[in-house]
Short mmCIF file of C-alpha atoms in Angstrom, two decimals:
data_model
loop_
_atom_site.label_atom_id
_atom_site.label_comp_id
_atom_site.label_asym_id
_atom_site.label_seq_id
_atom_site.Cartn_x
_atom_site.Cartn_y
_atom_site.Cartn_z
CA MET A 117 20.91 82.91 11.11
CA SER A 118 20.77 79.25 11.79
CA GLY A 119 23.91 79.38 14.41
CA ASN A 120 22.19 82.11 16.48
CA LYS A 121 22.02 80.20 20.42
CA GLY A 122 20.04 83.45 21.30
CA PRO A 123 20.70 85.40 24.32
CA VAL A 124 23.29 85.01 26.41
CA VAL A 125 21.85 84.51 30.02
CA PRO A 126 23.89 85.58 32.90
CA GLN A 127 24.32 83.41 35.95
CA CYS A 128 21.94 83.94 38.52
CA TRP A 129 21.67 82.61 41.97
CA GLU A 130 18.88 83.62 44.67
CA ARG A 131 18.45 83.30 48.14
CA PHE A 132 15.40 83.04 50.77
CA GLY A 133 16.70 84.26 53.84
CA SER A 134 19.47 82.57 55.58
CA GLY A 135 18.34 79.45 53.04
CA ARG A 136 20.38 77.83 50.58
CA PRO A 137 21.07 79.90 47.77
CA ARG A 138 19.78 78.57 44.15
CA ARG A 139 20.39 79.05 40.58
CA CYS A 140 18.89 80.52 37.95
CA THR A 141 19.23 78.89 34.20
CA ALA A 142 18.12 79.59 30.70
CA ALA A 143 16.18 76.73 28.87
CA PRO A 144 16.93 75.96 24.95
CA ASP A 145 13.59 77.88 24.85
CA GLY A 146 14.72 80.94 25.62
CA SER A 147 12.89 80.33 29.07
CA LEU A 148 14.20 80.39 32.86
CA SER A 149 13.92 77.51 35.49
CA TRP A 150 15.29 77.40 39.13
CA GLU A 151 16.84 75.14 41.21
CA ALA A 152 14.19 73.11 43.57
CA GLY A 153 14.74 73.77 47.51
CA GLY A 154 15.99 77.28 48.54
CA GLY A 155 12.81 79.50 48.97
CA PRO A 156 10.49 79.17 52.35
CA GLY A 157 8.76 76.16 51.99
CA ARG A 158 5.86 73.70 52.48
CA GLY A 159 4.54 71.64 54.59
CA LEU A 160 3.64 71.38 58.40
CA ARG A 161 6.53 73.46 59.82
CA ALA A 162 6.96 75.56 57.09
CA ALA A 163 3.53 76.78 57.95
CA LEU A 164 4.23 76.74 61.90
CA THR A 165 7.52 78.75 61.29
CA ALA A 166 5.15 81.59 59.08
CA VAL A 167 2.82 81.85 61.87
CA PHE A 168 4.54 81.59 65.24
CA LEU A 169 7.45 83.30 64.25
CA PRO A 170 9.03 86.76 62.90
CA HIS A 171 9.40 87.16 59.02
CA GLY A 172 12.73 86.76 57.90
CA PHE A 173 13.58 84.39 61.65
CA PRO A 174 16.03 83.67 62.14
CA ASP A 175 18.04 86.90 60.82
CA SER A 176 15.41 89.26 61.21
CA VAL A 177 16.20 88.60 65.60
CA SER A 178 18.31 88.56 68.06
CA PRO A 179 20.50 84.98 68.25
CA ASP A 180 19.11 84.60 71.67
CA TYR A 181 15.96 84.30 70.04
CA LEU A 182 14.87 81.30 70.25
CA PRO A 183 16.33 80.42 72.95
CA TYR A 184 14.51 82.15 75.11
CA GLN A 185 11.50 81.68 73.58
CA LEU A 186 11.83 77.64 74.46
CA TRP A 187 11.74 78.53 78.53
CA ASP A 188 9.45 81.02 78.22
CA THR A 189 7.30 78.67 76.72
CA VAL A 190 7.24 76.57 79.05
CA GLN A 191 7.27 78.52 82.48
CA ALA A 192 4.35 80.00 80.55
CA PHE A 193 2.33 77.13 79.50
CA ALA A 194 3.18 76.12 83.86
CA SER A 195 2.39 79.62 85.11
CA SER A 196 -1.24 78.81 83.41
CA LEU A 197 -1.41 75.84 85.31
CA THR A 198 -0.96 77.76 88.31
CA GLY A 199 -3.37 80.57 87.65
CA SER A 200 -6.13 78.53 87.23
CA LEU A 201 -5.61 76.70 90.72
CA ALA A 202 -5.64 79.95 91.67
CA THR A 203 -8.55 80.83 90.32
CA GLN A 204 -10.94 78.13 91.80
CA ALA A 205 -9.41 78.72 94.96
CA VAL A 206 -10.74 82.58 95.39
CA LEU A 207 -13.95 81.41 93.46
CA GLN A 208 -14.26 79.61 96.20
CA GLY A 209 -13.52 82.24 98.49
CA VAL A 210 -15.80 84.75 97.15
CA GLY A 211 -18.81 82.04 97.52
CA VAL A 212 -19.11 80.27 94.24
CA GLY A 213 -20.79 76.64 94.48
CA ASN A 214 -22.09 78.14 97.94
CA ALA A 215 -26.02 78.72 98.56
CA ALA A 216 -25.28 80.86 101.94
CA ALA A 217 -23.32 82.89 100.32
CA SER A 218 -23.70 86.86 99.82
CA VAL A 219 -23.38 88.14 97.16
CA SER A 220 -23.13 91.42 97.35
CA ALA A 221 -20.06 89.96 99.55
CA ALA A 222 -18.50 88.46 96.73
CA THR A 223 -18.74 91.71 94.72
CA ILE A 224 -17.46 93.75 97.58
CA THR A 225 -14.89 91.94 98.19
CA TRP A 226 -13.79 91.88 94.29
CA LEU A 227 -13.93 95.54 93.93
CA LEU A 228 -11.45 96.12 96.86
CA LYS A 229 -9.38 93.56 94.91
CA ASP A 230 -9.14 95.47 92.03
CA GLY A 231 -8.76 98.33 93.87
CA THR A 232 -6.14 97.85 95.86
CA GLY A 233 -4.86 96.28 92.37
CA MET A 234 -5.26 99.54 91.07
CA LEU A 235 -3.50 101.54 93.56
CA GLY A 236 -0.96 98.87 93.62
CA ARG A 237 -0.13 99.59 89.52
CA ILE A 238 -0.05 103.63 89.65
CA GLY A 239 2.20 103.24 92.81
CA PHE A 240 4.53 100.66 91.28
CA ALA A 241 5.38 102.60 87.85
CA TRP A 242 5.54 106.30 89.83
CA LEU A 243 8.17 104.56 91.84
CA MET A 244 10.20 101.94 89.29
CA GLY A 245 9.19 103.42 85.95
CA SER A 246 12.94 104.56 84.95
CA ARG A 247 14.23 101.13 86.23
CA LEU A 248 12.43 98.77 84.54
CA ASP A 249 14.88 99.42 81.03
CA CYS A 250 17.99 99.47 83.05
CA GLU A 251 17.56 96.27 84.28
CA ALA A 252 15.05 94.21 82.14
CA LYS A 253 16.32 91.05 83.59
CA LYS A 254 16.08 90.94 87.24
CA TRP A 255 12.73 92.95 86.81
CA ARG A 256 11.47 90.33 84.63
CA LEU A 257 12.83 87.81 87.47
CA PHE A 258 11.33 89.27 89.73
CA ALA A 259 7.97 89.55 88.15
CA ASP A 260 7.32 85.79 87.30
CA VAL A 261 8.54 86.00 91.33
CA LEU A 262 6.14 87.65 92.68
CA ASN A 263 3.33 86.30 91.26
CA ASP A 264 3.90 82.88 92.20
CA ALA A 265 3.69 84.69 95.74
CA ALA A 266 0.59 86.21 95.09
CA MET A 267 -1.18 82.82 93.60
CA PHE A 268 -0.30 80.99 96.30
CA LEU A 269 -1.42 83.86 98.78
CA GLU A 270 -4.51 83.39 96.55
CA ILE A 271 -4.52 79.88 96.69
CA VAL A 272 -4.68 79.74 100.82
CA ALA A 273 -6.92 82.43 101.30
CA PRO A 274 -9.89 80.77 101.41
CA ALA A 275 -7.88 78.79 104.83
CA PHE A 276 -8.60 81.82 106.47
CA PRO A 277 -12.15 82.95 106.01
CA SER A 278 -11.44 86.12 108.61
CA TYR A 279 -8.62 87.54 106.78
CA PHE A 280 -9.94 86.51 102.85
CA THR A 281 -10.89 90.14 101.94
CA LEU A 282 -7.07 91.42 103.54
CA ILE A 283 -5.04 88.40 101.59
CA VAL A 284 -6.86 88.35 98.10
CA CYS A 285 -6.46 92.19 98.60
CA VAL A 286 -2.45 91.60 98.81
CA SER A 287 -2.47 89.69 95.91
CA SER A 288 -3.66 91.98 93.37
CA LEU A 289 -1.84 95.06 94.50
CA ALA A 290 1.29 91.80 93.59
CA LYS A 291 -0.15 90.56 90.24
CA CYS A 292 -1.09 94.48 88.81
CA ILE A 293 3.11 94.78 90.49
CA VAL A 294 3.93 91.99 88.31
CA GLY A 295 1.91 93.99 85.17
CA VAL A 296 3.97 97.12 85.08
CA ALA A 297 6.95 95.04 85.28
CA GLY A 298 6.21 92.54 83.12
CA GLY A 299 5.16 94.35 80.41
CA ALA A 300 7.50 96.71 80.57
CA THR A 301 10.56 94.47 80.62
CA ARG A 302 8.47 92.14 77.88
CA ALA A 303 9.26 95.35 75.73
CA ALA A 304 12.37 96.21 76.73
CA LEU A 305 13.22 92.54 75.53
CA THR A 306 10.96 92.71 72.41
CA MET A 307 13.37 95.49 71.41
CA HIS A 308 16.54 93.96 71.79
CA GLN A 309 15.37 90.85 69.74
CA ALA A 310 14.16 92.61 67.10
CA ARG A 311 17.01 93.71 64.27
CA ARG A 312 15.15 94.59 61.38
CA ASP A 313 12.97 97.38 62.62
CA ASN A 314 10.63 94.75 63.54
CA MET A 315 9.70 95.12 67.13
CA ALA A 316 5.67 94.97 66.32
CA ASP A 317 6.61 92.08 64.14
CA VAL A 318 8.42 89.81 66.55
CA SER A 319 6.06 91.19 69.64
CA ALA A 320 2.96 90.34 68.25
CA LYS A 321 4.18 86.73 67.10
CA ASP A 322 4.61 86.54 70.79
CA GLY A 323 1.48 87.28 71.49
CA SER A 324 0.26 84.31 69.27
CA GLN A 325 2.91 82.55 70.90
CA GLU A 326 1.76 83.27 74.26
CA THR A 327 -1.69 82.83 73.19
CA LEU A 328 -1.24 79.35 72.36
CA VAL A 329 0.60 77.56 75.39
CA ASN A 330 -2.49 79.18 77.30
CA LEU A 331 -4.48 77.67 75.35
CA ALA A 332 -2.82 74.68 75.65
CA GLY A 333 -3.00 75.07 79.38
CA LEU A 334 -6.12 75.67 79.75
CA LEU A 335 -7.26 72.33 78.17
CA VAL A 336 -4.77 70.59 80.86
CA SER A 337 -6.69 72.87 83.72
CA LEU A 338 -10.09 70.95 82.40
CA LEU A 339 -8.92 67.64 82.73
CA LEU A 340 -6.85 68.22 86.50
CA LEU A 341 -8.92 70.89 87.72
CA PRO A 342 -12.12 67.90 88.45
CA LEU A 343 -9.60 66.08 90.07
CA LEU A 344 -7.84 68.55 92.70
CA SER A 345 -11.13 70.24 93.33
CA GLU A 346 -12.07 68.18 96.39
CA GLN A 347 -8.11 67.75 97.64
CA GLN A 348 -6.83 70.20 98.61
CA SER A 349 -3.57 68.59 100.10
CA LEU A 350 -3.00 67.03 96.37
CA SER A 351 -3.94 70.89 94.73
CA LEU A 352 -1.36 72.77 96.57
CA ALA A 353 1.60 69.75 95.48
CA ALA A 354 0.60 70.49 92.19
CA PHE A 355 0.84 74.08 92.54
CA PHE A 356 4.42 73.71 93.95
CA LEU A 357 5.06 71.78 90.95
CA PHE A 358 4.52 73.36 89.01
CA THR A 359 5.40 76.54 90.39
CA VAL A 360 9.39 74.92 90.42
CA LEU A 361 8.96 74.51 87.09
CA HIS A 362 7.44 77.57 86.10
CA LEU A 363 9.98 79.47 88.10
CA TYR A 364 13.12 77.03 86.96
CA ALA A 365 11.52 78.09 82.91
CA ASN A 366 12.15 81.80 83.98
CA PHE A 367 15.29 81.67 85.34
CA ARG A 368 16.58 79.91 82.39
CA ALA A 369 14.95 82.44 79.93
CA VAL A 370 16.55 85.28 81.76
CA ARG A 371 19.51 84.07 81.14
CA ALA A 372 19.56 83.02 78.03
CA VAL A 373 19.35 86.72 77.15
CA ILE A 374 22.51 87.69 75.26
CA MET A 375 22.38 91.74 75.38
CA GLU A 376 25.02 93.89 73.72
CA THR A 377 24.32 96.89 75.75
CA PHE A 378 25.61 97.94 78.78
CA ASN A 379 23.69 98.38 81.90
CA GLU A 380 25.64 99.07 85.38
CA ALA A 381 25.97 95.71 86.57
CA ARG A 382 27.37 94.41 82.91
CA LEU A 383 29.28 98.12 82.33
CA TYR A 384 31.20 96.84 86.23
CA LEU A 385 31.91 93.45 85.74
CA VAL A 386 33.63 94.23 81.53
CA LEU A 387 35.48 97.05 83.34
CA LYS A 388 36.73 95.01 85.88
CA HIS A 389 37.89 92.85 83.98
CA PHE A 390 39.71 95.18 81.70
CA ILE A 391 40.92 96.47 84.37
CA GLN A 392 42.41 93.36 86.07
CA TRP A 393 43.20 91.48 82.57
CA GLY A 394 43.39 93.79 80.27
CA LYS A 395 40.71 92.47 77.93
CA VAL A 396 37.66 93.24 77.80
CA LEU A 397 34.81 90.16 78.29
CA THR A 398 32.81 89.77 75.56
CA PRO A 399 28.91 90.26 76.05
CA PRO A 400 27.64 86.68 76.30
CA LEU A 401 30.27 85.74 79.35
CA ALA A 402 29.54 89.62 80.36
CA ASN A 403 25.88 88.37 80.48
CA ARG A 404 26.19 84.74 81.93
CA MET A 405 28.03 86.77 84.64
CA GLU A 406 25.34 88.97 85.06
CA PRO A 407 23.56 89.17 88.10
CA LEU A 408 20.42 88.39 88.11
CA TRP A 409 18.29 89.35 91.94
CA THR A 410 16.99 92.96 91.94
CA GLY A 411 18.89 92.98 95.07
CA CYS A 412 22.73 91.66 94.45
CA HIS A 413 23.89 95.02 92.97
CA PRO A 414 27.27 96.14 91.67
CA ALA A 415 30.20 97.27 94.50
CA LEU A 416 30.65 100.99 92.70
CA SER A 417 27.59 102.27 92.47
CA LEU A 418 26.45 105.30 89.99
CA SER A 419 24.91 108.56 89.81
CA LEU A 420 24.84 110.43 86.42
CA GLY A 421 23.08 113.75 85.50
CA VAL A 422 22.88 114.87 89.27
CA PRO A 423 22.33 118.15 90.10
CA LEU A 424 25.23 120.38 90.79
CA HIS A 425 24.85 122.04 94.07
CA SER A 426 25.47 117.51 95.47
CA LEU A 427 29.17 118.15 94.21
CA VAL A 428 30.07 121.22 95.09
CA SER A 429 29.19 123.34 97.96
CA SER A 430 31.39 126.19 97.55
CA ALA A 431 33.60 128.10 94.57
CA PHE A 432 36.56 126.50 95.39
CA GLU A 433 34.94 123.52 94.32
CA LEU A 434 33.57 124.80 91.25
CA GLN A 435 36.70 125.92 89.88
CA GLN A 436 38.44 122.41 91.58
CA VAL A 437 35.99 120.43 89.62
CA SER A 438 36.31 122.64 86.26
CA GLU A 439 40.34 124.14 86.58
CA GLY A 440 42.33 122.43 83.45
CA HIS A 441 39.33 119.87 81.87
CA GLN A 442 38.17 120.27 79.16
CA GLN A 443 36.38 116.75 78.84
CA PRO A 444 31.95 117.40 78.17
CA TYR A 445 31.86 115.69 81.81
CA LEU A 446 32.45 115.87 85.74
CA LEU A 447 33.15 113.18 88.18
CA ARG A 448 33.28 113.10 91.20
CA TRP A 449 33.44 110.42 94.09
CA ASP A 450 31.00 110.00 97.27
CA ARG A 451 32.12 112.31 99.85
CA CYS A 452 31.16 109.00 102.22
CA ARG A 453 33.47 106.01 100.24
CA VAL A 454 36.63 109.17 99.93
CA PRO A 455 38.01 111.35 102.40
CA GLU A 456 37.42 115.01 101.57
CA GLY A 457 41.15 115.60 101.27
CA ASP A 458 41.68 113.66 99.11
CA ASN A 459 38.67 113.50 97.04
CA TRP A 460 39.91 115.87 94.02
CA THR A 461 43.01 114.33 93.90
CA ILE A 462 41.62 111.81 92.48
CA VAL A 463 39.24 113.08 90.52
CA LYS A 464 41.96 114.96 88.68
CA GLU A 465 43.89 111.27 88.39
CA THR A 466 40.95 109.94 87.58
CA TYR A 467 40.54 112.27 84.60
CA GLN A 468 44.68 111.21 82.93
CA ILE A 469 43.51 107.65 83.59
CA LEU A 470 40.38 108.24 81.78
CA ASP A 471 42.40 109.72 78.78
CA ARG A 472 44.67 107.13 79.08
CA LEU A 473 42.68 103.88 78.48
CA TYR A 474 39.19 105.24 77.38
CA PRO A 475 40.40 104.55 73.74
CA LYS A 476 42.01 101.31 73.85
CA PHE A 477 38.34 100.26 76.43
CA LEU A 478 36.24 102.13 73.24
CA LYS A 479 38.18 100.18 70.46
CA GLU A 480 38.53 97.07 71.71
CA LEU A 481 34.60 96.84 72.93
CA GLN A 482 33.40 97.72 69.62
CA ALA A 483 35.46 94.67 68.39
CA VAL A 484 33.25 92.46 70.84
CA GLY A 485 30.36 93.24 69.61
CA TRP A 486 29.07 95.42 72.42
CA GLU A 487 26.80 98.83 71.70
CA THR A 488 28.87 101.44 72.16
CA GLU A 489 26.34 104.12 70.66
CA ARG A 490 23.33 104.09 73.27
CA HIS A 491 23.51 102.42 76.69
CA LEU A 492 21.14 101.36 79.68
CA LEU A 493 22.51 103.33 82.55
CA GLU A 494 20.06 105.20 84.32
CA VAL A 495 21.05 109.16 83.64
CA ASP A 496 18.64 111.99 85.26
CA GLU A 497 17.91 115.44 83.66
CA TRP A 498 20.20 117.71 85.08
CA ARG A 499 22.80 119.00 82.74
CA ALA A 500 25.29 122.24 83.89
CA ALA A 501 26.39 124.84 81.54
CA TRP A 502 29.53 127.03 81.19
CA PRO A 503 29.51 130.92 80.15
CA GLN A 504 31.86 129.68 77.67
CA GLY A 505 29.12 127.40 76.49
CA GLU A 506 31.02 124.44 77.24
CA LYS A 507 28.03 122.08 78.40
CA LYS A 508 29.15 119.25 81.24
CA ILE A 509 26.84 115.70 81.90
CA LEU A 510 27.17 115.12 85.88
#
């Protein structure tokens, strides 16, 4: 029995997230010991990571998370400073610090400002709500540009006392549109960044980061505002400086986002490159080529889920769209772009091309990393059903 050395412990390794693996070994007395390192770490850096970054970072978020958040931090800091300048201007305009100012007049101005903004928020959500998911990057950039424009109106409003109420109402309207567009697109980007069903954690840590940045902006504003309060030209110069920084950081932040799902612009770019060169653009390349301004649209415009009467107007046309085609969808070119006599010929040829190219196209999309199970295309709710039960998407 003296030669018995005890049970043989199999080799074992463990790893914390994407850290270095560490090995478990058995000591002579039978206890287990672990190599140093490989854990979550200690010290200030580890503490800041735990407080401000999602659990499991970087594996729990998309690869573009860190560059986006760094530029988003810069833009939030610049926006905090410009917001302080704009708030100071509005307070001066309603009479804060002016003994001759009327409290009731200031209250009415503030109520009109808030009421205009509320109406604008409802109207914008009604008109553009369905598009914010599809064009999250464009609308995020649009929201920040509009926010800067709104704050500029607040900065200059005190210089036009006769039109002060009108100007601040327009500014409030713009800021409420910013609130809808910015909040909705932030949610869409958070969904893209969360890779372990951890959207709530990613959103919460983003809020912590923004709170810290706003706190830093508040401290800087406390030092800056006393120096600028009596010098309008210097205040405008500081506003324009911070605005330029804000817009540049926003552009870099949005450009850093690499989405693997298709919206209309990314699909157009990938299809065009595939038809021309026979190869599929990778998500990073297509995202870098994607236009980021809302007025820039691809040459081809898609309408998905449209009513049947917008495609056909006679029994002959209805027979044309369904004859000899077994796919669960219908295609139709815009009548304004294609001569009516050639329309159905082009549609049939399009079906044949799609049947030939689509399997290869789909395979290459999946090979380079595109998400093919879901998309960000704007699809309406219209559907058509034939008597035999076959459904077609228009």
